[in-house]
Amino acid sequence: MHQESWLVELIGSERDLIDFTRWFPDEPAKVQKDGESFFLSGDLFRGLKEHADVRSAAENEIKLMSAAVKLNCGGLTLRPELGAIYRIDSVGARHAYAHGCNLVVKTGIEIRVFDDPNQRPTAMQKCVQASRRNKSLNMAMILWADNNRTWPRLYRILEEVEHAFNGQKLHKIGLLSKTEYDRFKHSANCHEIAGVDSRHGPNGHQPPKHPMTIYEAESFISNLLGHALSRDEDA
């Protein structure tokens, strides 16, 4: 007899999915290869009765995994799509419930970072685990997984991190430098720097002496989110 469980098929290039098995090998959500297919499985789906709920949980988990890959691999964007969803019954039979589309989104710099094979949890898993413990960090990771890297979106991630640490001054707890923090906020708020994505219109304030580019802002937020997740891991 088998314990009933769920498998969610992942669709993408074999190389990418093999990397996911190395980055996310353990519970509560793990990527595994079975024959020629790859699946997301684990305790994440325990207690779920409907395939729609399984799909929703899997979609959220893939967003977190994708965000962890971006943080650890130089902005690399990998997000497998969901294929068939299987319920494994008590006798081991698989029942297919839904199908996804055969697509994988893949852009960005090809930098792939791997841990020692014996390290558990992996660096990717640590990021995802830390985000599960804090609602604001979880939202920040979901926002980071999205390729929409506008000034308002980056600023929203900053606000989520600030909320995660109960409004503490982030530079006082060592998550960033006040100089870079001020550069980011001033640039994001200034219509002369951020243009149509500025958080404010013309207000008579002078633009920053050393404004950030959007690319510098993205790097700033990436570093901040990485430090915030590491700090939460140690808490």
JSON list of C-alpha atoms in Angstrom, two decimals:
[
{"chain": "A", "resi": 1, "resn": "MET", "atom": "CA", "xyz": [0.00, 0.00, 0.00]},
{"chain": "A", "resi": 2, "resn": "HIS", "atom": "CA", "xyz": [1.15, 3.51, -0.81]},
{"chain": "A", "resi": 3, "resn": "GLN", "atom": "CA", "xyz": [0.46, 6.77, 0.95]},
{"chain": "A", "resi": 4, "resn": "GLU", "atom": "CA", "xyz": [-1.56, 8.97, -1.38]},
{"chain": "A", "resi": 5, "resn": "SER", "atom": "CA", "xyz": [0.50, 11.83, -2.79]},
{"chain": "A", "resi": 6, "resn": "TRP", "atom": "CA", "xyz": [0.80, 14.26, -5.70]},
{"chain": "A", "resi": 7, "resn": "LEU", "atom": "CA", "xyz": [3.29, 14.75, -8.52]},
{"chain": "A", "resi": 8, "resn": "VAL", "atom": "CA", "xyz": [3.41, 17.89, -10.65]},
{"chain": "A", "resi": 9, "resn": "GLU", "atom": "CA", "xyz": [5.16, 17.48, -13.98]},
{"chain": "A", "resi": 10, "resn": "LEU", "atom": "CA", "xyz": [7.69, 20.18, -14.87]},
{"chain": "A", "resi": 11, "resn": "ILE", "atom": "CA", "xyz": [8.18, 21.18, -18.49]},
{"chain": "A", "resi": 12, "resn": "GLY", "atom": "CA", "xyz": [11.42, 22.71, -19.74]},
{"chain": "A", "resi": 13, "resn": "SER", "atom": "CA", "xyz": [14.84, 21.93, -21.15]},
{"chain": "A", "resi": 14, "resn": "GLU", "atom": "CA", "xyz": [16.47, 18.82, -19.71]},
{"chain": "A", "resi": 15, "resn": "ARG", "atom": "CA", "xyz": [19.57, 20.75, -18.69]},
{"chain": "A", "resi": 16, "resn": "ASP", "atom": "CA", "xyz": [17.55, 23.28, -16.71]},
{"chain": "A", "resi": 17, "resn": "LEU", "atom": "CA", "xyz": [15.45, 20.63, -15.00]},
{"chain": "A", "resi": 18, "resn": "ILE", "atom": "CA", "xyz": [18.50, 18.53, -14.07]},
{"chain": "A", "resi": 19, "resn": "ASP", "atom": "CA", "xyz": [19.90, 21.66, -12.43]},
{"chain": "A", "resi": 20, "resn": "PHE", "atom": "CA", "xyz": [16.65, 22.05, -10.49]},
{"chain": "A", "resi": 21, "resn": "THR", "atom": "CA", "xyz": [17.05, 18.50, -9.13]},
{"chain": "A", "resi": 22, "resn": "ARG", "atom": "CA", "xyz": [20.46, 19.55, -7.79]},
{"chain": "A", "resi": 23, "resn": "TRP", "atom": "CA", "xyz": [19.28, 22.86, -6.38]},
{"chain": "A", "resi": 24, "resn": "PHE", "atom": "CA", "xyz": [16.06, 21.53, -4.79]},
{"chain": "A", "resi": 25, "resn": "PRO", "atom": "CA", "xyz": [16.65, 17.88, -3.83]},
{"chain": "A", "resi": 26, "resn": "ASP", "atom": "CA", "xyz": [14.84, 17.64, -0.48]},
{"chain": "A", "resi": 27, "resn": "GLU", "atom": "CA", "xyz": [11.56, 18.14, 1.33]},
{"chain": "A", "resi": 28, "resn": "PRO", "atom": "CA", "xyz": [9.24, 19.93, 1.74]},
{"chain": "A", "resi": 29, "resn": "ALA", "atom": "CA", "xyz": [9.33, 20.59, -2.01]},
{"chain": "A", "resi": 30, "resn": "LYS", "atom": "CA", "xyz": [11.76, 18.68, -4.19]},
{"chain": "A", "resi": 31, "resn": "VAL", "atom": "CA", "xyz": [12.40, 18.28, -7.90]},
{"chain": "A", "resi": 32, "resn": "GLN", "atom": "CA", "xyz": [13.02, 14.70, -9.02]},
{"chain": "A", "resi": 33, "resn": "LYS", "atom": "CA", "xyz": [13.54, 12.84, -12.27]},
{"chain": "A", "resi": 34, "resn": "ASP", "atom": "CA", "xyz": [11.38, 9.80, -12.94]},
{"chain": "A", "resi": 35, "resn": "GLY", "atom": "CA", "xyz": [12.19, 8.08, -16.23]},
{"chain": "A", "resi": 36, "resn": "GLU", "atom": "CA", "xyz": [12.31, 10.80, -18.87]},
{"chain": "A", "resi": 37, "resn": "SER", "atom": "CA", "xyz": [10.12, 13.21, -16.91]},
{"chain": "A", "resi": 38, "resn": "PHE", "atom": "CA", "xyz": [10.70, 15.66, -14.08]},
{"chain": "A", "resi": 39, "resn": "PHE", "atom": "CA", "xyz": [8.33, 16.31, -11.19]},
{"chain": "A", "resi": 40, "resn": "LEU", "atom": "CA", "xyz": [7.79, 18.61, -8.24]},
{"chain": "A", "resi": 41, "resn": "SER", "atom": "CA", "xyz": [6.72, 16.61, -5.21]},
{"chain": "A", "resi": 42, "resn": "GLY", "atom": "CA", "xyz": [6.89, 16.50, -1.43]},
{"chain": "A", "resi": 43, "resn": "ASP", "atom": "CA", "xyz": [5.20, 17.44, 1.81]},
{"chain": "A", "resi": 44, "resn": "LEU", "atom": "CA", "xyz": [4.21, 20.77, 0.28]},
{"chain": "A", "resi": 45, "resn": "PHE", "atom": "CA", "xyz": [1.15, 19.00, -1.14]},
{"chain": "A", "resi": 46, "resn": "ARG", "atom": "CA", "xyz": [0.27, 16.92, 1.92]},
{"chain": "A", "resi": 47, "resn": "GLY", "atom": "CA", "xyz": [-3.36, 17.27, 2.91]},
{"chain": "A", "resi": 48, "resn": "LEU", "atom": "CA", "xyz": [-4.45, 18.81, -0.40]},
{"chain": "A", "resi": 49, "resn": "LYS", "atom": "CA", "xyz": [-7.49, 17.12, -1.93]},
{"chain": "A", "resi": 50, "resn": "GLU", "atom": "CA", "xyz": [-8.12, 19.00, -5.18]},
{"chain": "A", "resi": 51, "resn": "HIS", "atom": "CA", "xyz": [-5.79, 19.18, -8.16]},
{"chain": "A", "resi": 52, "resn": "ALA", "atom": "CA", "xyz": [-6.54, 22.93, -8.48]},
{"chain": "A", "resi": 53, "resn": "ASP", "atom": "CA", "xyz": [-5.12, 23.48, -5.00]},
{"chain": "A", "resi": 54, "resn": "VAL", "atom": "CA", "xyz": [-2.06, 21.42, -5.91]},
{"chain": "A", "resi": 55, "resn": "ARG", "atom": "CA", "xyz": [-1.52, 23.50, -9.04]},
{"chain": "A", "resi": 56, "resn": "SER", "atom": "CA", "xyz": [-1.81, 26.73, -7.07]},
{"chain": "A", "resi": 57, "resn": "ALA", "atom": "CA", "xyz": [0.71, 25.55, -4.47]},
{"chain": "A", "resi": 58, "resn": "ALA", "atom": "CA", "xyz": [3.08, 24.36, -7.22]},
{"chain": "A", "resi": 59, "resn": "GLU", "atom": "CA", "xyz": [2.85, 27.66, -9.11]},
{"chain": "A", "resi": 60, "resn": "ASN", "atom": "CA", "xyz": [3.77, 29.60, -5.98]},
{"chain": "A", "resi": 61, "resn": "GLU", "atom": "CA", "xyz": [6.66, 27.24, -5.19]},
{"chain": "A", "resi": 62, "resn": "ILE", "atom": "CA", "xyz": [8.08, 27.54, -8.71]},
{"chain": "A", "resi": 63, "resn": "LYS", "atom": "CA", "xyz": [8.02, 31.34, -8.35]},
{"chain": "A", "resi": 64, "resn": "LEU", "atom": "CA", "xyz": [10.05, 31.07, -5.13]},
{"chain": "A", "resi": 65, "resn": "MET", "atom": "CA", "xyz": [12.48, 28.62, -6.70]},
{"chain": "A", "resi": 66, "resn": "SER", "atom": "CA", "xyz": [12.89, 30.89, -9.73]},
{"chain": "A", "resi": 67, "resn": "ALA", "atom": "CA", "xyz": [13.59, 33.86, -7.46]},
{"chain": "A", "resi": 68, "resn": "ALA", "atom": "CA", "xyz": [16.22, 31.84, -5.57]},
{"chain": "A", "resi": 69, "resn": "VAL", "atom": "CA", "xyz": [17.94, 30.95, -8.85]},
{"chain": "A", "resi": 70, "resn": "LYS", "atom": "CA", "xyz": [17.99, 34.61, -9.89]},
{"chain": "A", "resi": 71, "resn": "LEU", "atom": "CA", "xyz": [19.54, 35.68, -6.59]},
{"chain": "A", "resi": 72, "resn": "ASN", "atom": "CA", "xyz": [22.23, 33.02, -6.61]},
{"chain": "A", "resi": 73, "resn": "CYS", "atom": "CA", "xyz": [23.04, 32.81, -10.33]},
{"chain": "A", "resi": 74, "resn": "GLY", "atom": "CA", "xyz": [23.63, 36.35, -11.50]},
{"chain": "A", "resi": 75, "resn": "GLY", "atom": "CA", "xyz": [20.09, 37.13, -12.63]},
{"chain": "A", "resi": 76, "resn": "LEU", "atom": "CA", "xyz": [19.58, 33.88, -14.55]},
{"chain": "A", "resi": 77, "resn": "THR", "atom": "CA", "xyz": [15.87, 33.45, -15.31]},
{"chain": "A", "resi": 78, "resn": "LEU", "atom": "CA", "xyz": [14.60, 29.88, -15.29]},
{"chain": "A", "resi": 79, "resn": "ARG", "atom": "CA", "xyz": [10.97, 29.07, -14.67]},
{"chain": "A", "resi": 80, "resn": "PRO", "atom": "CA", "xyz": [9.73, 25.62, -15.69]},
{"chain": "A", "resi": 81, "resn": "GLU", "atom": "CA", "xyz": [6.08, 25.41, -16.67]},
{"chain": "A", "resi": 82, "resn": "LEU", "atom": "CA", "xyz": [3.64, 23.00, -15.07]},
{"chain": "A", "resi": 83, "resn": "GLY", "atom": "CA", "xyz": [2.52, 19.99, -17.08]},
{"chain": "A", "resi": 84, "resn": "ALA", "atom": "CA", "xyz": [0.26, 17.15, -15.98]},
{"chain": "A", "resi": 85, "resn": "ILE", "atom": "CA", "xyz": [-0.74, 16.84, -12.34]},
{"chain": "A", "resi": 86, "resn": "TYR", "atom": "CA", "xyz": [-0.90, 13.31, -10.97]},
{"chain": "A", "resi": 87, "resn": "ARG", "atom": "CA", "xyz": [-2.54, 11.91, -7.86]},
{"chain": "A", "resi": 88, "resn": "ILE", "atom": "CA", "xyz": [-0.88, 8.68, -6.74]},
{"chain": "A", "resi": 89, "resn": "ASP", "atom": "CA", "xyz": [-3.47, 6.53, -5.03]},
{"chain": "A", "resi": 90, "resn": "SER", "atom": "CA", "xyz": [-3.03, 3.94, -2.30]},
{"chain": "A", "resi": 91, "resn": "VAL", "atom": "CA", "xyz": [-2.11, 1.18, -4.76]},
{"chain": "A", "resi": 92, "resn": "GLY", "atom": "CA", "xyz": [0.43, 3.31, -6.62]},
{"chain": "A", "resi": 93, "resn": "ALA", "atom": "CA", "xyz": [-1.68, 4.11, -9.68]},
{"chain": "A", "resi": 94, "resn": "ARG", "atom": "CA", "xyz": [-1.31, 7.56, -11.22]},
{"chain": "A", "resi": 95, "resn": "HIS", "atom": "CA", "xyz": [-4.36, 9.63, -12.12]},
{"chain": "A", "resi": 96, "resn": "ALA", "atom": "CA", "xyz": [-3.75, 12.62, -14.42]},
{"chain": "A", "resi": 97, "resn": "TYR", "atom": "CA", "xyz": [-5.85, 15.72, -13.74]},
{"chain": "A", "resi": 98, "resn": "ALA", "atom": "CA", "xyz": [-4.50, 18.68, -15.68]},
{"chain": "A", "resi": 99, "resn": "HIS", "atom": "CA", "xyz": [-2.05, 19.77, -18.33]},
{"chain": "A", "resi": 100, "resn": "GLY", "atom": "CA", "xyz": [0.04, 22.89, -18.75]},
{"chain": "A", "resi": 101, "resn": "CYS", "atom": "CA", "xyz": [1.77, 24.40, -21.73]},
{"chain": "A", "resi": 102, "resn": "ASN", "atom": "CA", "xyz": [5.06, 23.18, -23.12]},
{"chain": "A", "resi": 103, "resn": "LEU", "atom": "CA", "xyz": [7.19, 26.27, -22.52]},
{"chain": "A", "resi": 104, "resn": "VAL", "atom": "CA", "xyz": [10.15, 27.36, -20.46]},
{"chain": "A", "resi": 105, "resn": "VAL", "atom": "CA", "xyz": [11.11, 31.00, -20.04]},
{"chain": "A", "resi": 106, "resn": "LYS", "atom": "CA", "xyz": [14.87, 31.39, -20.17]},
{"chain": "A", "resi": 107, "resn": "THR", "atom": "CA", "xyz": [16.76, 34.66, -20.42]},
{"chain": "A", "resi": 108, "resn": "GLY", "atom": "CA", "xyz": [19.64, 36.44, -18.76]},
{"chain": "A", "resi": 109, "resn": "ILE", "atom": "CA", "xyz": [23.24, 35.65, -17.95]},
{"chain": "A", "resi": 110, "resn": "GLU", "atom": "CA", "xyz": [24.27, 31.99, -18.00]},
{"chain": "A", "resi": 111, "resn": "ILE", "atom": "CA", "xyz": [25.76, 31.76, -14.51]},
{"chain": "A", "resi": 112, "resn": "ARG", "atom": "CA", "xyz": [24.91, 28.59, -12.60]},
{"chain": "A", "resi": 113, "resn": "VAL", "atom": "CA", "xyz": [26.12, 28.12, -9.05]},
{"chain": "A", "resi": 114, "resn": "PHE", "atom": "CA", "xyz": [26.11, 24.72, -7.33]},
{"chain": "A", "resi": 115, "resn": "ASP", "atom": "CA", "xyz": [26.86, 23.67, -3.77]},
{"chain": "A", "resi": 116, "resn": "ASP", "atom": "CA", "xyz": [28.95, 20.78, -2.59]},
{"chain": "A", "resi": 117, "resn": "PRO", "atom": "CA", "xyz": [26.88, 17.66, -3.43]},
{"chain": "A", "resi": 118, "resn": "ASN", "atom": "CA", "xyz": [26.65, 16.80, 0.27]},
{"chain": "A", "resi": 119, "resn": "GLN", "atom": "CA", "xyz": [25.49, 20.24, 1.43]},
{"chain": "A", "resi": 120, "resn": "ARG", "atom": "CA", "xyz": [21.96, 20.23, 2.82]},
{"chain": "A", "resi": 121, "resn": "PRO", "atom": "CA", "xyz": [20.01, 22.34, 2.59]},
{"chain": "A", "resi": 122, "resn": "THR", "atom": "CA", "xyz": [21.35, 23.82, -0.64]},
{"chain": "A", "resi": 123, "resn": "ALA", "atom": "CA", "xyz": [21.78, 27.59, -1.00]},
{"chain": "A", "resi": 124, "resn": "MET", "atom": "CA", "xyz": [18.65, 27.68, -3.18]},
{"chain": "A", "resi": 125, "resn": "GLN", "atom": "CA", "xyz": [16.64, 25.80, -0.57]},
{"chain": "A", "resi": 126, "resn": "LYS", "atom": "CA", "xyz": [17.84, 28.18, 2.15]},
{"chain": "A", "resi": 127, "resn": "CYS", "atom": "CA", "xyz": [16.44, 31.13, 0.20]},
{"chain": "A", "resi": 128, "resn": "VAL", "atom": "CA", "xyz": [13.08, 29.45, -0.29]},
{"chain": "A", "resi": 129, "resn": "GLN", "atom": "CA", "xyz": [12.91, 28.26, 3.32]},
{"chain": "A", "resi": 130, "resn": "ALA", "atom": "CA", "xyz": [13.67, 31.75, 4.64]},
{"chain": "A", "resi": 131, "resn": "SER", "atom": "CA", "xyz": [10.93, 33.23, 2.46]},
{"chain": "A", "resi": 132, "resn": "ARG", "atom": "CA", "xyz": [8.41, 30.75, 3.83]},
{"chain": "A", "resi": 133, "resn": "ARG", "atom": "CA", "xyz": [8.98, 31.99, 7.39]},
{"chain": "A", "resi": 134, "resn": "ASN", "atom": "CA", "xyz": [8.12, 35.62, 6.68]},
{"chain": "A", "resi": 135, "resn": "LYS", "atom": "CA", "xyz": [5.14, 36.83, 4.64]},
{"chain": "A", "resi": 136, "resn": "SER", "atom": "CA", "xyz": [6.89, 40.01, 3.53]},
{"chain": "A", "resi": 137, "resn": "LEU", "atom": "CA", "xyz": [10.01, 38.18, 2.38]},
{"chain": "A", "resi": 138, "resn": "ASN", "atom": "CA", "xyz": [7.77, 35.68, 0.62]},
{"chain": "A", "resi": 139, "resn": "MET", "atom": "CA", "xyz": [6.09, 38.52, -1.28]},
{"chain": "A", "resi": 140, "resn": "ALA", "atom": "CA", "xyz": [9.46, 40.10, -2.03]},
{"chain": "A", "resi": 141, "resn": "MET", "atom": "CA", "xyz": [10.64, 36.83, -3.58]},
{"chain": "A", "resi": 142, "resn": "ILE", "atom": "CA", "xyz": [7.49, 36.51, -5.70]},
{"chain": "A", "resi": 143, "resn": "LEU", "atom": "CA", "xyz": [7.97, 40.08, -6.91]},
{"chain": "A", "resi": 144, "resn": "TRP", "atom": "CA", "xyz": [11.64, 39.39, -7.63]},
{"chain": "A", "resi": 145, "resn": "ALA", "atom": "CA", "xyz": [10.75, 36.32, -9.71]},
{"chain": "A", "resi": 146, "resn": "ASP", "atom": "CA", "xyz": [8.80, 38.57, -12.09]},
{"chain": "A", "resi": 147, "resn": "ASN", "atom": "CA", "xyz": [10.81, 40.09, -14.94]},
{"chain": "A", "resi": 148, "resn": "ASN", "atom": "CA", "xyz": [9.03, 43.43, -14.49]},
{"chain": "A", "resi": 149, "resn": "ARG", "atom": "CA", "xyz": [12.00, 45.38, -13.08]},
{"chain": "A", "resi": 150, "resn": "THR", "atom": "CA", "xyz": [10.62, 48.93, -13.03]},
{"chain": "A", "resi": 151, "resn": "TRP", "atom": "CA", "xyz": [11.41, 51.53, -10.38]},
{"chain": "A", "resi": 152, "resn": "PRO", "atom": "CA", "xyz": [8.01, 51.09, -8.68]},
{"chain": "A", "resi": 153, "resn": "ARG", "atom": "CA", "xyz": [8.43, 47.31, -8.59]},
{"chain": "A", "resi": 154, "resn": "LEU", "atom": "CA", "xyz": [11.95, 47.53, -7.13]},
{"chain": "A", "resi": 155, "resn": "TYR", "atom": "CA", "xyz": [10.76, 50.08, -4.57]},
{"chain": "A", "resi": 156, "resn": "ARG", "atom": "CA", "xyz": [7.93, 47.74, -3.57]},
{"chain": "A", "resi": 157, "resn": "ILE", "atom": "CA", "xyz": [10.49, 45.01, -2.86]},
{"chain": "A", "resi": 158, "resn": "LEU", "atom": "CA", "xyz": [12.41, 47.45, -0.66]},
{"chain": "A", "resi": 159, "resn": "GLU", "atom": "CA", "xyz": [9.21, 48.20, 1.26]},
{"chain": "A", "resi": 160, "resn": "GLU", "atom": "CA", "xyz": [8.49, 44.49, 1.75]},
{"chain": "A", "resi": 161, "resn": "VAL", "atom": "CA", "xyz": [12.00, 43.97, 3.18]},
{"chain": "A", "resi": 162, "resn": "GLU", "atom": "CA", "xyz": [11.56, 46.95, 5.49]},
{"chain": "A", "resi": 163, "resn": "HIS", "atom": "CA", "xyz": [8.26, 45.51, 6.70]},
{"chain": "A", "resi": 164, "resn": "ALA", "atom": "CA", "xyz": [9.88, 42.09, 7.22]},
{"chain": "A", "resi": 165, "resn": "PHE", "atom": "CA", "xyz": [12.22, 43.69, 9.74]},
{"chain": "A", "resi": 166, "resn": "ASN", "atom": "CA", "xyz": [9.44, 45.60, 11.49]},
{"chain": "A", "resi": 167, "resn": "GLY", "atom": "CA", "xyz": [10.39, 48.98, 10.14]},
{"chain": "A", "resi": 168, "resn": "GLN", "atom": "CA", "xyz": [13.94, 48.94, 11.50]},
{"chain": "A", "resi": 169, "resn": "LYS", "atom": "CA", "xyz": [16.47, 51.13, 9.72]},
{"chain": "A", "resi": 170, "resn": "LEU", "atom": "CA", "xyz": [18.03, 48.63, 7.33]},
{"chain": "A", "resi": 171, "resn": "HIS", "atom": "CA", "xyz": [21.43, 50.33, 7.39]},
{"chain": "A", "resi": 172, "resn": "LYS", "atom": "CA", "xyz": [21.51, 50.08, 11.19]},
{"chain": "A", "resi": 173, "resn": "ILE", "atom": "CA", "xyz": [21.11, 46.30, 11.08]},
{"chain": "A", "resi": 174, "resn": "GLY", "atom": "CA", "xyz": [23.75, 45.87, 8.39]},
{"chain": "A", "resi": 175, "resn": "LEU", "atom": "CA", "xyz": [21.59, 45.00, 5.39]},
{"chain": "A", "resi": 176, "resn": "LEU", "atom": "CA", "xyz": [22.68, 47.95, 3.25]},
{"chain": "A", "resi": 177, "resn": "SER", "atom": "CA", "xyz": [24.61, 51.21, 3.34]},
{"chain": "A", "resi": 178, "resn": "LYS", "atom": "CA", "xyz": [22.71, 54.41, 4.03]},
{"chain": "A", "resi": 179, "resn": "THR", "atom": "CA", "xyz": [24.44, 56.10, 1.09]},
{"chain": "A", "resi": 180, "resn": "GLU", "atom": "CA", "xyz": [23.17, 53.50, -1.39]},
{"chain": "A", "resi": 181, "resn": "TYR", "atom": "CA", "xyz": [19.76, 53.47, 0.28]},
{"chain": "A", "resi": 182, "resn": "ASP", "atom": "CA", "xyz": [19.43, 57.24, -0.15]},
{"chain": "A", "resi": 183, "resn": "ARG", "atom": "CA", "xyz": [20.68, 57.06, -3.76]},
{"chain": "A", "resi": 184, "resn": "PHE", "atom": "CA", "xyz": [18.08, 54.43, -4.57]},
{"chain": "A", "resi": 185, "resn": "LYS", "atom": "CA", "xyz": [15.15, 56.22, -2.94]},
{"chain": "A", "resi": 186, "resn": "HIS", "atom": "CA", "xyz": [16.06, 59.62, -4.37]},
{"chain": "A", "resi": 187, "resn": "SER", "atom": "CA", "xyz": [16.49, 58.17, -7.87]},
{"chain": "A", "resi": 188, "resn": "ALA", "atom": "CA", "xyz": [13.23, 56.21, -7.70]},
{"chain": "A", "resi": 189, "resn": "ASN", "atom": "CA", "xyz": [11.32, 59.31, -6.58]},
{"chain": "A", "resi": 190, "resn": "CYS", "atom": "CA", "xyz": [12.85, 61.70, -9.12]},
{"chain": "A", "resi": 191, "resn": "HIS", "atom": "CA", "xyz": [11.04, 62.12, -12.45]},
{"chain": "A", "resi": 192, "resn": "GLU", "atom": "CA", "xyz": [14.26, 63.36, -14.07]},
{"chain": "A", "resi": 193, "resn": "ILE", "atom": "CA", "xyz": [15.93, 60.01, -13.30]},
{"chain": "A", "resi": 194, "resn": "ALA", "atom": "CA", "xyz": [13.13, 57.43, -13.33]},
{"chain": "A", "resi": 195, "resn": "GLY", "atom": "CA", "xyz": [11.10, 59.10, -16.07]},
{"chain": "A", "resi": 196, "resn": "VAL", "atom": "CA", "xyz": [7.60, 57.69, -16.58]},
{"chain": "A", "resi": 197, "resn": "ASP", "atom": "CA", "xyz": [8.24, 55.16, -13.79]},
{"chain": "A", "resi": 198, "resn": "SER", "atom": "CA", "xyz": [9.08, 57.84, -11.23]},
{"chain": "A", "resi": 199, "resn": "ARG", "atom": "CA", "xyz": [7.11, 57.52, -8.00]},
{"chain": "A", "resi": 200, "resn": "HIS", "atom": "CA", "xyz": [6.57, 61.31, -8.01]},
{"chain": "A", "resi": 201, "resn": "GLY", "atom": "CA", "xyz": [6.04, 64.02, -10.58]},
{"chain": "A", "resi": 202, "resn": "PRO", "atom": "CA", "xyz": [7.88, 67.37, -10.69]},
{"chain": "A", "resi": 203, "resn": "ASN", "atom": "CA", "xyz": [8.15, 68.69, -7.15]},
{"chain": "A", "resi": 204, "resn": "GLY", "atom": "CA", "xyz": [10.92, 71.26, -7.25]},
{"chain": "A", "resi": 205, "resn": "HIS", "atom": "CA", "xyz": [13.47, 68.96, -5.63]},
{"chain": "A", "resi": 206, "resn": "GLN", "atom": "CA", "xyz": [16.90, 68.69, -7.17]},
{"chain": "A", "resi": 207, "resn": "PRO", "atom": "CA", "xyz": [17.85, 65.32, -8.68]},
{"chain": "A", "resi": 208, "resn": "PRO", "atom": "CA", "xyz": [20.46, 63.30, -6.75]},
{"chain": "A", "resi": 209, "resn": "LYS", "atom": "CA", "xyz": [24.10, 64.22, -7.31]},
{"chain": "A", "resi": 210, "resn": "HIS", "atom": "CA", "xyz": [24.95, 60.56, -7.94]},
{"chain": "A", "resi": 211, "resn": "PRO", "atom": "CA", "xyz": [21.79, 58.97, -9.32]},
{"chain": "A", "resi": 212, "resn": "MET", "atom": "CA", "xyz": [21.38, 55.24, -9.81]},
{"chain": "A", "resi": 213, "resn": "THR", "atom": "CA", "xyz": [20.64, 53.71, -13.16]},
{"chain": "A", "resi": 214, "resn": "ILE", "atom": "CA", "xyz": [17.85, 51.14, -13.28]},
{"chain": "A", "resi": 215, "resn": "TYR", "atom": "CA", "xyz": [20.53, 48.45, -13.64]},
{"chain": "A", "resi": 216, "resn": "GLU", "atom": "CA", "xyz": [22.32, 49.65, -10.51]},
{"chain": "A", "resi": 217, "resn": "ALA", "atom": "CA", "xyz": [18.97, 49.74, -8.72]},
{"chain": "A", "resi": 218, "resn": "GLU", "atom": "CA", "xyz": [18.27, 46.15, -9.73]},
{"chain": "A", "resi": 219, "resn": "SER", "atom": "CA", "xyz": [21.68, 45.08, -8.39]},
{"chain": "A", "resi": 220, "resn": "PHE", "atom": "CA", "xyz": [21.07, 47.04, -5.18]},
{"chain": "A", "resi": 221, "resn": "ILE", "atom": "CA", "xyz": [17.73, 45.31, -4.57]},
{"chain": "A", "resi": 222, "resn": "SER", "atom": "CA", "xyz": [19.19, 41.90, -5.46]},
{"chain": "A", "resi": 223, "resn": "ASN", "atom": "CA", "xyz": [21.92, 42.33, -2.85]},
{"chain": "A", "resi": 224, "resn": "LEU", "atom": "CA", "xyz": [19.45, 43.62, -0.28]},
{"chain": "A", "resi": 225, "resn": "LEU", "atom": "CA", "xyz": [17.09, 40.69, -0.75]},
{"chain": "A", "resi": 226, "resn": "GLY", "atom": "CA", "xyz": [19.95, 38.21, -0.55]},
{"chain": "A", "resi": 227, "resn": "HIS", "atom": "CA", "xyz": [21.19, 39.75, 2.71]},
{"chain": "A", "resi": 228, "resn": "ALA", "atom": "CA", "xyz": [17.66, 39.86, 4.13]},
{"chain": "A", "resi": 229, "resn": "LEU", "atom": "CA", "xyz": [17.08, 36.17, 3.41]},
{"chain": "A", "resi": 230, "resn": "SER", "atom": "CA", "xyz": [20.46, 35.26, 4.90]},
{"chain": "A", "resi": 231, "resn": "ARG", "atom": "CA", "xyz": [19.67, 37.25, 8.03]},
{"chain": "A", "resi": 232, "resn": "ASP", "atom": "CA", "xyz": [16.34, 35.48, 8.38]},
{"chain": "A", "resi": 233, "resn": "GLU", "atom": "CA", "xyz": [18.06, 32.09, 7.98]},
{"chain": "A", "resi": 234, "resn": "ASP", "atom": "CA", "xyz": [20.25, 32.92, 10.99]},
{"chain": "A", "resi": 235, "resn": "ALA", "atom": "CA", "xyz": [17.36, 34.17, 13.12]}
]
